[in-house]
Amino acid sequence: MRPSHDDSRTPAHGGPDTPASGEPVPAPLPDGSYSVYPYQGLGAGRPGPAKRTARSRAMLVAGALAVVLGAAGLLLPAQYVVESPGPTFNTLGSAGDSEIIQIEGRPSYPTDGELDLTTVYVSGGPSTNISIFQALGGWVDTNDVVYPTEFLYAPGTTSDEVDEENAAAMTSSQEAATAAALTHLDIGYTQELTVAAVVEGAPAEGVLQAGDTVVAVGDTRIDGIDTLRSVLNDGGGTAAEITVRRDGNEVTESVTPRQSDSGTYQLGIELATSFEFPFDVSIGAGMEQVGGPSAGMMFALGIVDRLTPESLTGGKHFAGTGTIDAAGNVGPIGGIRQKLIGASDAGAEYFLAPADNCGEVVGHIPDGLDVVRVSTLDEAINAVEKLAAGGSAADLPQCTP
């Protein structure tokens, strides 16, 4: 039985409502039952706080520390780089208030259609920090690709070094694009090769110097890298008399080329190329945030179109990517999948892809976009002309499994 409770009467000492100690018992709960907690003088029916042991305090501290460290880990920069589809730029149009390709000193012509260069947004790496949430978002988004930072950048690379390298690569690609376009149009220009560095232990070490401009090998004037390679290979490894311009004077040095693993003969020097064109071609106005060499082919196409009275595109929308050299060879680039998506989002009908990127193209072509494989500027121009005239992309080189 539960003891009764009646506030109107005073219980007898030692009765059921008063313990032997004389302390009052807790008041019953609304349902008539009593709390199972011992009364501690804090109010009828209310339990007192449990004593916190050293172990429980340690567990609380550890839990709080884990939460803080976990939150910090989520907010700290993640060591990943996310590549996403970037904007496109029509090389025949403008960026901001300036034409992307400007020609002075030679007639140029208005044109129609679009020859879009494509870009990739890069998040993370030395230039920007991303959180683990952004990296996870990149893994989830099928349009993005996530790489470990060290996969793309050497340890210790700074954002300034990345910016400088991208800017230099962009400038070099613009010069090579101009040279390739003029070569295609049979417009003459001069090209100089300057020694940028001498490889340690190479035949040229101690003979040629950084800053030397290569003028001739024997009786052959050097007007480009192809001429230099040809004359060295024709020599078959015999000593070559190399004339360079050094400190304003021409000096002749003897160097015996060494055969490489590929069978070609080399001096062991790194060369920088400079050009002298018969008129001014300025490229990239309004595109200061775009870097790297991958727009070379599209710049070359734009220059050819601007220097040709007839429209190259026939009013159609082309996009593409690829490096280029002065001879017009098209090379592979990074981020081809993101560039395909960016071109499709911009409304391009056709995409010109470097042949060496075809392995990444197959299986990743957006619906409605036709891709043509190209290896040279001449192949790219031929493809654009045929498609502009109403031809089918299926009749042109394709990227196949």
Short mmCIF file of N, CA, C and O in Angstrom, two decimals, residues 155-252:
data_model
loop_
_atom_site.label_atom_id
_atom_site.label_comp_id
_atom_site.label_asym_id
_atom_site.label_seq_id
_atom_site.Cartn_x
_atom_site.Cartn_y
_atom_site.Cartn_z
N PRO A 155 55.46 19.86 -55.11
CA PRO A 155 55.42 20.37 -53.73
C PRO A 155 56.15 21.71 -53.63
O PRO A 155 57.21 21.91 -54.22
N GLY A 156 55.54 22.64 -52.89
CA GLY A 156 56.16 23.95 -52.70
C GLY A 156 55.84 24.97 -53.77
O GLY A 156 56.27 26.12 -53.68
N THR A 157 55.08 24.58 -54.80
CA THR A 157 54.72 25.54 -55.84
C THR A 157 53.83 26.63 -55.26
O THR A 157 52.89 26.36 -54.52
N THR A 158 54.13 27.89 -55.60
CA THR A 158 53.36 29.02 -55.07
C THR A 158 52.36 29.52 -56.11
O THR A 158 52.48 29.21 -57.31
N SER A 159 51.40 30.29 -55.65
CA SER A 159 50.40 30.85 -56.56
C SER A 159 51.05 31.80 -57.57
O SER A 159 50.64 31.84 -58.74
N ASP A 160 52.06 32.55 -57.14
CA ASP A 160 52.75 33.45 -58.07
C ASP A 160 53.44 32.66 -59.18
O ASP A 160 53.42 33.07 -60.35
N GLU A 161 54.04 31.54 -58.83
CA GLU A 161 54.69 30.71 -59.84
C GLU A 161 53.68 30.15 -60.84
O GLU A 161 53.95 30.10 -62.06
N VAL A 162 52.53 29.74 -60.35
CA VAL A 162 51.48 29.23 -61.24
C VAL A 162 51.01 30.33 -62.18
O VAL A 162 50.88 30.12 -63.40
N ASP A 163 50.76 31.52 -61.64
CA ASP A 163 50.29 32.63 -62.47
C ASP A 163 51.32 33.02 -63.52
O ASP A 163 50.98 33.27 -64.68
N GLU A 164 52.59 33.06 -63.12
CA GLU A 164 53.64 33.43 -64.07
C GLU A 164 53.77 32.38 -65.17
O GLU A 164 53.94 32.72 -66.35
N GLU A 165 53.70 31.11 -64.80
CA GLU A 165 53.82 30.05 -65.79
C GLU A 165 52.65 30.08 -66.78
O GLU A 165 52.84 29.93 -67.99
N ASN A 166 51.43 30.28 -66.26
CA ASN A 166 50.26 30.34 -67.13
C ASN A 166 50.32 31.54 -68.08
O ASN A 166 49.97 31.44 -69.26
N ALA A 167 50.76 32.69 -67.55
CA ALA A 167 50.86 33.89 -68.38
C ALA A 167 51.90 33.70 -69.48
O ALA A 167 51.69 34.08 -70.64
N ALA A 168 53.05 33.11 -69.12
CA ALA A 168 54.10 32.87 -70.11
C ALA A 168 53.64 31.88 -71.17
O ALA A 168 53.91 32.06 -72.37
N ALA A 169 52.92 30.85 -70.75
CA ALA A 169 52.42 29.85 -71.70
C ALA A 169 51.39 30.47 -72.64
O ALA A 169 51.37 30.15 -73.85
N MET A 170 50.55 31.37 -72.13
CA MET A 170 49.57 32.04 -72.97
C MET A 170 50.26 32.92 -74.01
O MET A 170 49.93 32.89 -75.21
N THR A 171 51.26 33.69 -73.58
CA THR A 171 51.99 34.55 -74.51
C THR A 171 52.69 33.72 -75.59
O THR A 171 52.64 34.05 -76.78
N SER A 172 53.33 32.64 -75.18
CA SER A 172 54.02 31.78 -76.14
C SER A 172 53.04 31.17 -77.14
O SER A 172 53.33 31.09 -78.34
N SER A 173 51.86 30.76 -76.66
CA SER A 173 50.87 30.15 -77.55
C SER A 173 50.34 31.17 -78.55
O SER A 173 50.05 30.83 -79.71
N GLN A 174 50.22 32.42 -78.15
CA GLN A 174 49.74 33.46 -79.06
C GLN A 174 50.76 33.73 -80.16
O GLN A 174 50.40 33.91 -81.33
N GLU A 175 52.04 33.75 -79.80
CA GLU A 175 53.08 33.95 -80.82
C GLU A 175 53.13 32.76 -81.78
O GLU A 175 53.23 32.94 -83.00
N ALA A 176 53.06 31.53 -81.22
CA ALA A 176 53.07 30.34 -82.07
C ALA A 176 51.84 30.30 -82.96
O ALA A 176 51.91 29.88 -84.13
N ALA A 177 50.69 30.74 -82.44
CA ALA A 177 49.46 30.76 -83.24
C ALA A 177 49.60 31.71 -84.41
O ALA A 177 49.17 31.41 -85.54
N THR A 178 50.18 32.88 -84.17
CA THR A 178 50.39 33.84 -85.26
C THR A 178 51.33 33.25 -86.31
O THR A 178 51.07 33.34 -87.52
N ALA A 179 52.42 32.64 -85.85
CA ALA A 179 53.37 32.02 -86.78
C ALA A 179 52.70 30.92 -87.59
O ALA A 179 52.89 30.82 -88.81
N ALA A 180 51.91 30.07 -86.94
CA ALA A 180 51.24 28.98 -87.65
C ALA A 180 50.24 29.51 -88.68
O ALA A 180 50.15 28.99 -89.79
N ALA A 181 49.49 30.55 -88.31
CA ALA A 181 48.52 31.14 -89.24
C ALA A 181 49.22 31.74 -90.45
O ALA A 181 48.79 31.55 -91.59
N LEU A 182 50.32 32.47 -90.22
CA LEU A 182 51.05 33.08 -91.34
C LEU A 182 51.71 32.01 -92.21
O LEU A 182 51.78 32.15 -93.43
N THR A 183 52.17 30.93 -91.58
CA THR A 183 52.73 29.82 -92.36
C THR A 183 51.68 29.24 -93.28
O THR A 183 51.94 28.98 -94.46
N HIS A 184 50.47 29.04 -92.75
CA HIS A 184 49.38 28.50 -93.57
C HIS A 184 49.04 29.43 -94.73
O HIS A 184 48.73 28.96 -95.83
N LEU A 185 49.12 30.73 -94.50
CA LEU A 185 48.77 31.72 -95.53
C LEU A 185 49.96 32.11 -96.40
O LEU A 185 49.83 33.00 -97.25
N ASP A 186 51.09 31.45 -96.21
CA ASP A 186 52.32 31.74 -96.98
C ASP A 186 52.76 33.19 -96.83
O ASP A 186 53.20 33.83 -97.80
N ILE A 187 52.66 33.71 -95.63
CA ILE A 187 53.14 35.06 -95.31
C ILE A 187 54.45 34.90 -94.55
O ILE A 187 54.50 34.23 -93.52
N GLY A 188 55.51 35.51 -95.07
CA GLY A 188 56.82 35.32 -94.48
C GLY A 188 57.02 36.04 -93.15
O GLY A 188 56.40 37.07 -92.88
N TYR A 189 57.90 35.51 -92.32
CA TYR A 189 58.28 36.12 -91.04
C TYR A 189 59.63 35.53 -90.64
O TYR A 189 60.08 34.54 -91.24
N THR A 190 60.27 36.12 -89.69
CA THR A 190 61.55 35.58 -89.22
C THR A 190 61.40 35.00 -87.82
O THR A 190 60.56 35.44 -87.04
N GLN A 191 62.23 34.01 -87.56
CA GLN A 191 62.18 33.30 -86.28
C GLN A 191 63.59 33.16 -85.75
O GLN A 191 64.51 32.80 -86.49
N GLU A 192 63.79 33.44 -84.48
CA GLU A 192 65.10 33.30 -83.86
C GLU A 192 65.02 32.32 -82.70
O GLU A 192 64.03 32.29 -81.96
N LEU A 193 66.10 31.53 -82.57
CA LEU A 193 66.21 30.59 -81.46
C LEU A 193 67.30 31.08 -80.51
O LEU A 193 68.44 31.30 -80.92
N THR A 194 66.93 31.24 -79.26
CA THR A 194 67.86 31.72 -78.24
C THR A 194 68.07 30.63 -77.21
O THR A 194 67.11 29.96 -76.78
N VAL A 195 69.31 30.44 -76.80
CA VAL A 195 69.62 29.43 -75.78
C VAL A 195 69.08 29.92 -74.43
O VAL A 195 69.51 30.95 -73.91
N ALA A 196 68.11 29.17 -73.89
CA ALA A 196 67.54 29.51 -72.58
C ALA A 196 68.35 28.89 -71.45
O ALA A 196 68.50 29.48 -70.37
N ALA A 197 68.90 27.69 -71.69
CA ALA A 197 69.69 26.99 -70.68
C ALA A 197 70.52 25.91 -71.36
O ALA A 197 70.16 25.42 -72.43
N VAL A 198 71.62 25.55 -70.74
CA VAL A 198 72.47 24.46 -71.22
C VAL A 198 72.36 23.32 -70.23
O VAL A 198 72.54 23.50 -69.02
N VAL A 199 72.06 22.12 -70.72
CA VAL A 199 71.87 20.96 -69.86
C VAL A 199 73.23 20.50 -69.31
O VAL A 199 74.21 20.40 -70.06
N GLU A 200 73.25 20.23 -68.02
CA GLU A 200 74.49 19.79 -67.38
C GLU A 200 74.97 18.47 -67.98
O GLU A 200 74.20 17.53 -68.14
N GLY A 201 76.26 18.42 -68.34
CA GLY A 201 76.83 17.21 -68.90
C GLY A 201 76.57 17.03 -70.39
O GLY A 201 77.00 16.03 -70.98
N ALA A 202 75.89 17.98 -71.01
CA ALA A 202 75.55 17.88 -72.43
C ALA A 202 76.72 18.34 -73.29
O ALA A 202 77.66 19.01 -72.81
N PRO A 203 76.72 18.01 -74.60
CA PRO A 203 77.81 18.43 -75.48
C PRO A 203 78.05 19.93 -75.49
O PRO A 203 79.19 20.38 -75.65
N ALA A 204 77.00 20.72 -75.32
CA ALA A 204 77.13 22.18 -75.40
C ALA A 204 77.61 22.81 -74.11
O ALA A 204 77.92 24.01 -74.09
N GLU A 205 77.73 22.02 -73.04
CA GLU A 205 78.15 22.61 -71.76
C GLU A 205 79.56 23.18 -71.87
O GLU A 205 80.48 22.53 -72.37
N GLY A 206 79.72 24.42 -71.41
CA GLY A 206 81.01 25.07 -71.46
C GLY A 206 81.35 25.67 -72.81
O GLY A 206 82.40 26.30 -72.97
N VAL A 207 80.46 25.48 -73.80
CA VAL A 207 80.71 26.01 -75.15
C VAL A 207 79.67 27.07 -75.49
O VAL A 207 80.01 28.22 -75.80
N LEU A 208 78.40 26.69 -75.43
CA LEU A 208 77.32 27.65 -75.66
C LEU A 208 76.86 28.22 -74.32
O LEU A 208 77.04 27.59 -73.27
N GLN A 209 76.23 29.38 -74.37
CA GLN A 209 75.82 30.07 -73.15
C GLN A 209 74.36 30.49 -73.23
O GLN A 209 73.83 30.73 -74.33
N ALA A 210 73.73 30.57 -72.07
CA ALA A 210 72.36 31.10 -72.03
C ALA A 210 72.38 32.52 -72.56
O ALA A 210 73.24 33.33 -72.20
N GLY A 211 71.46 32.82 -73.45
CA GLY A 211 71.40 34.14 -74.07
C GLY A 211 71.96 34.16 -75.48
O GLY A 211 71.73 35.13 -76.23
N ASP A 212 72.71 33.11 -75.88
CA ASP A 212 73.21 33.03 -77.26
C ASP A 212 72.04 32.87 -78.22
O ASP A 212 71.13 32.06 -77.98
N THR A 213 72.06 33.60 -79.34
CA THR A 213 71.08 33.43 -80.40
C THR A 213 71.71 32.61 -81.52
O THR A 213 72.77 32.98 -82.04
N VAL A 214 71.08 31.49 -81.87
CA VAL A 214 71.63 30.60 -82.88
C VAL A 214 71.40 31.22 -84.26
O VAL A 214 70.25 31.44 -84.67
N VAL A 215 72.48 31.48 -84.97
CA VAL A 215 72.40 32.14 -86.28
C VAL A 215 72.53 31.12 -87.41
O VAL A 215 71.76 31.15 -88.38
N ALA A 216 73.51 30.23 -87.30
CA ALA A 216 73.76 29.28 -88.39
C ALA A 216 74.45 28.04 -87.85
O ALA A 216 75.10 28.07 -86.79
N VAL A 217 74.32 26.95 -88.59
CA VAL A 217 75.10 25.73 -88.36
C VAL A 217 75.82 25.45 -89.67
O VAL A 217 75.18 25.14 -90.69
N GLY A 218 77.12 25.60 -89.66
CA GLY A 218 77.87 25.51 -90.91
C GLY A 218 77.45 26.64 -91.82
O GLY A 218 77.43 27.81 -91.43
N ASP A 219 77.06 26.29 -93.05
CA ASP A 219 76.62 27.29 -94.02
C ASP A 219 75.10 27.47 -94.02
O ASP A 219 74.58 28.25 -94.84
N THR A 220 74.40 26.77 -93.15
CA THR A 220 72.94 26.82 -93.16
C THR A 220 72.44 27.84 -92.15
O THR A 220 72.73 27.72 -90.94
N ARG A 221 71.70 28.84 -92.62
CA ARG A 221 71.09 29.81 -91.72
C ARG A 221 69.94 29.14 -90.98
O ARG A 221 69.13 28.40 -91.58
N ILE A 222 69.84 29.39 -89.69
CA ILE A 222 68.80 28.77 -88.87
C ILE A 222 67.62 29.72 -88.75
O ILE A 222 67.72 30.79 -88.16
N ASP A 223 66.48 29.31 -89.34
CA ASP A 223 65.27 30.14 -89.29
C ASP A 223 64.17 29.51 -88.45
O ASP A 223 63.03 29.97 -88.45
N GLY A 224 64.50 28.44 -87.74
CA GLY A 224 63.51 27.81 -86.89
C GLY A 224 64.03 26.48 -86.35
O GLY A 224 65.08 25.98 -86.78
N ILE A 225 63.29 25.91 -85.42
CA ILE A 225 63.72 24.68 -84.77
C ILE A 225 63.81 23.52 -85.76
O ILE A 225 64.69 22.66 -85.66
N ASP A 226 62.90 23.49 -86.75
CA ASP A 226 62.92 22.39 -87.71
C ASP A 226 64.20 22.40 -88.53
O ASP A 226 64.78 21.34 -88.84
N THR A 227 64.66 23.58 -88.91
CA THR A 227 65.91 23.70 -89.67
C THR A 227 67.09 23.23 -88.83
O THR A 227 67.99 22.51 -89.32
N LEU A 228 67.13 23.62 -87.55
CA LEU A 228 68.21 23.21 -86.67
C LEU A 228 68.23 21.70 -86.51
O LEU A 228 69.29 21.06 -86.61
N ARG A 229 67.11 21.10 -86.27
CA ARG A 229 67.05 19.64 -86.11
C ARG A 229 67.50 18.93 -87.37
O ARG A 229 68.24 17.94 -87.32
N SER A 230 67.05 19.44 -88.50
CA SER A 230 67.38 18.80 -89.77
C SER A 230 68.88 18.82 -90.04
O SER A 230 69.47 17.78 -90.41
N VAL A 231 69.53 19.96 -89.84
CA VAL A 231 70.95 20.05 -90.15
C VAL A 231 71.78 19.22 -89.17
O VAL A 231 72.80 18.62 -89.56
N LEU A 232 71.37 19.14 -87.91
CA LEU A 232 72.11 18.31 -86.95
C LEU A 232 71.96 16.83 -87.28
O LEU A 232 72.93 16.07 -87.21
N ASN A 233 70.76 16.40 -87.65
CA ASN A 233 70.55 14.99 -88.00
C ASN A 233 71.28 14.62 -89.29
O ASN A 233 71.81 13.50 -89.42
N ASP A 234 71.29 15.55 -90.23
CA ASP A 234 72.01 15.29 -91.49
C ASP A 234 73.51 15.12 -91.24
O ASP A 234 74.21 14.42 -91.98
N GLY A 235 74.03 15.77 -90.21
CA GLY A 235 75.45 15.66 -89.89
C GLY A 235 75.84 14.33 -89.31
O GLY A 235 77.03 13.97 -89.28
N GLY A 236 74.86 13.56 -88.82
CA GLY A 236 75.13 12.21 -88.33
C GLY A 236 76.06 12.14 -87.13
O GLY A 236 76.75 11.13 -86.93
N GLY A 237 76.13 13.19 -86.34
CA GLY A 237 76.94 13.16 -85.14
C GLY A 237 78.33 13.73 -85.31
O GLY A 237 79.14 13.69 -84.37
N THR A 238 78.64 14.27 -86.49
CA THR A 238 79.94 14.91 -86.68
C THR A 238 79.93 16.29 -86.03
O THR A 238 78.87 16.87 -85.78
N ALA A 239 81.10 16.82 -85.75
CA ALA A 239 81.21 18.12 -85.10
C ALA A 239 80.52 19.19 -85.95
O ALA A 239 80.69 19.23 -87.18
N ALA A 240 79.74 20.03 -85.28
CA ALA A 240 79.00 21.10 -85.98
C ALA A 240 79.59 22.44 -85.61
O ALA A 240 79.84 22.72 -84.43
N GLU A 241 79.82 23.27 -86.64
CA GLU A 241 80.29 24.63 -86.42
C GLU A 241 79.06 25.53 -86.26
O GLU A 241 78.32 25.78 -87.22
N ILE A 242 78.84 25.97 -85.03
CA ILE A 242 77.62 26.71 -84.71
C ILE A 242 77.95 28.18 -84.50
O ILE A 242 78.77 28.53 -83.64
N THR A 243 77.30 29.03 -85.30
CA THR A 243 77.48 30.47 -85.18
C THR A 243 76.35 31.03 -84.33
O THR A 243 75.17 30.78 -84.61
N VAL A 244 76.71 31.76 -83.28
CA VAL A 244 75.73 32.38 -82.40
C VAL A 244 76.01 33.87 -82.30
O VAL A 244 77.15 34.33 -82.52
N ARG A 245 74.98 34.61 -81.98
CA ARG A 245 75.14 36.04 -81.69
C ARG A 245 75.19 36.20 -80.18
O ARG A 245 74.25 35.88 -79.47
N ARG A 246 76.35 36.72 -79.70
CA ARG A 246 76.59 36.83 -78.26
C ARG A 246 77.08 38.25 -77.95
O ARG A 246 78.09 38.68 -78.52
N ASP A 247 76.35 38.94 -77.11
CA ASP A 247 76.71 40.31 -76.74
C ASP A 247 76.90 41.20 -77.97
O ASP A 247 77.81 42.05 -78.03
N GLY A 248 76.07 40.99 -78.99
CA GLY A 248 76.11 41.85 -80.17
C GLY A 248 77.10 41.41 -81.23
O GLY A 248 77.13 41.98 -82.33
N ASN A 249 77.89 40.39 -80.95
CA ASN A 249 78.88 39.91 -81.92
C ASN A 249 78.59 38.47 -82.30
O ASN A 249 78.08 37.68 -81.50
N GLU A 250 78.95 38.10 -83.54
CA GLU A 250 78.79 36.72 -83.98
C GLU A 250 80.04 35.92 -83.65
O GLU A 250 81.16 36.33 -83.95
N VAL A 251 79.82 34.77 -83.00
CA VAL A 251 80.90 33.90 -82.55
C VAL A 251 80.62 32.49 -83.07
O VAL A 251 79.47 32.03 -83.03
N THR A 252 81.64 31.80 -83.53
CA THR A 252 81.47 30.42 -84.02
C THR A 252 82.11 29.45 -83.04
O THR A 252 83.29 29.60 -82.68
#
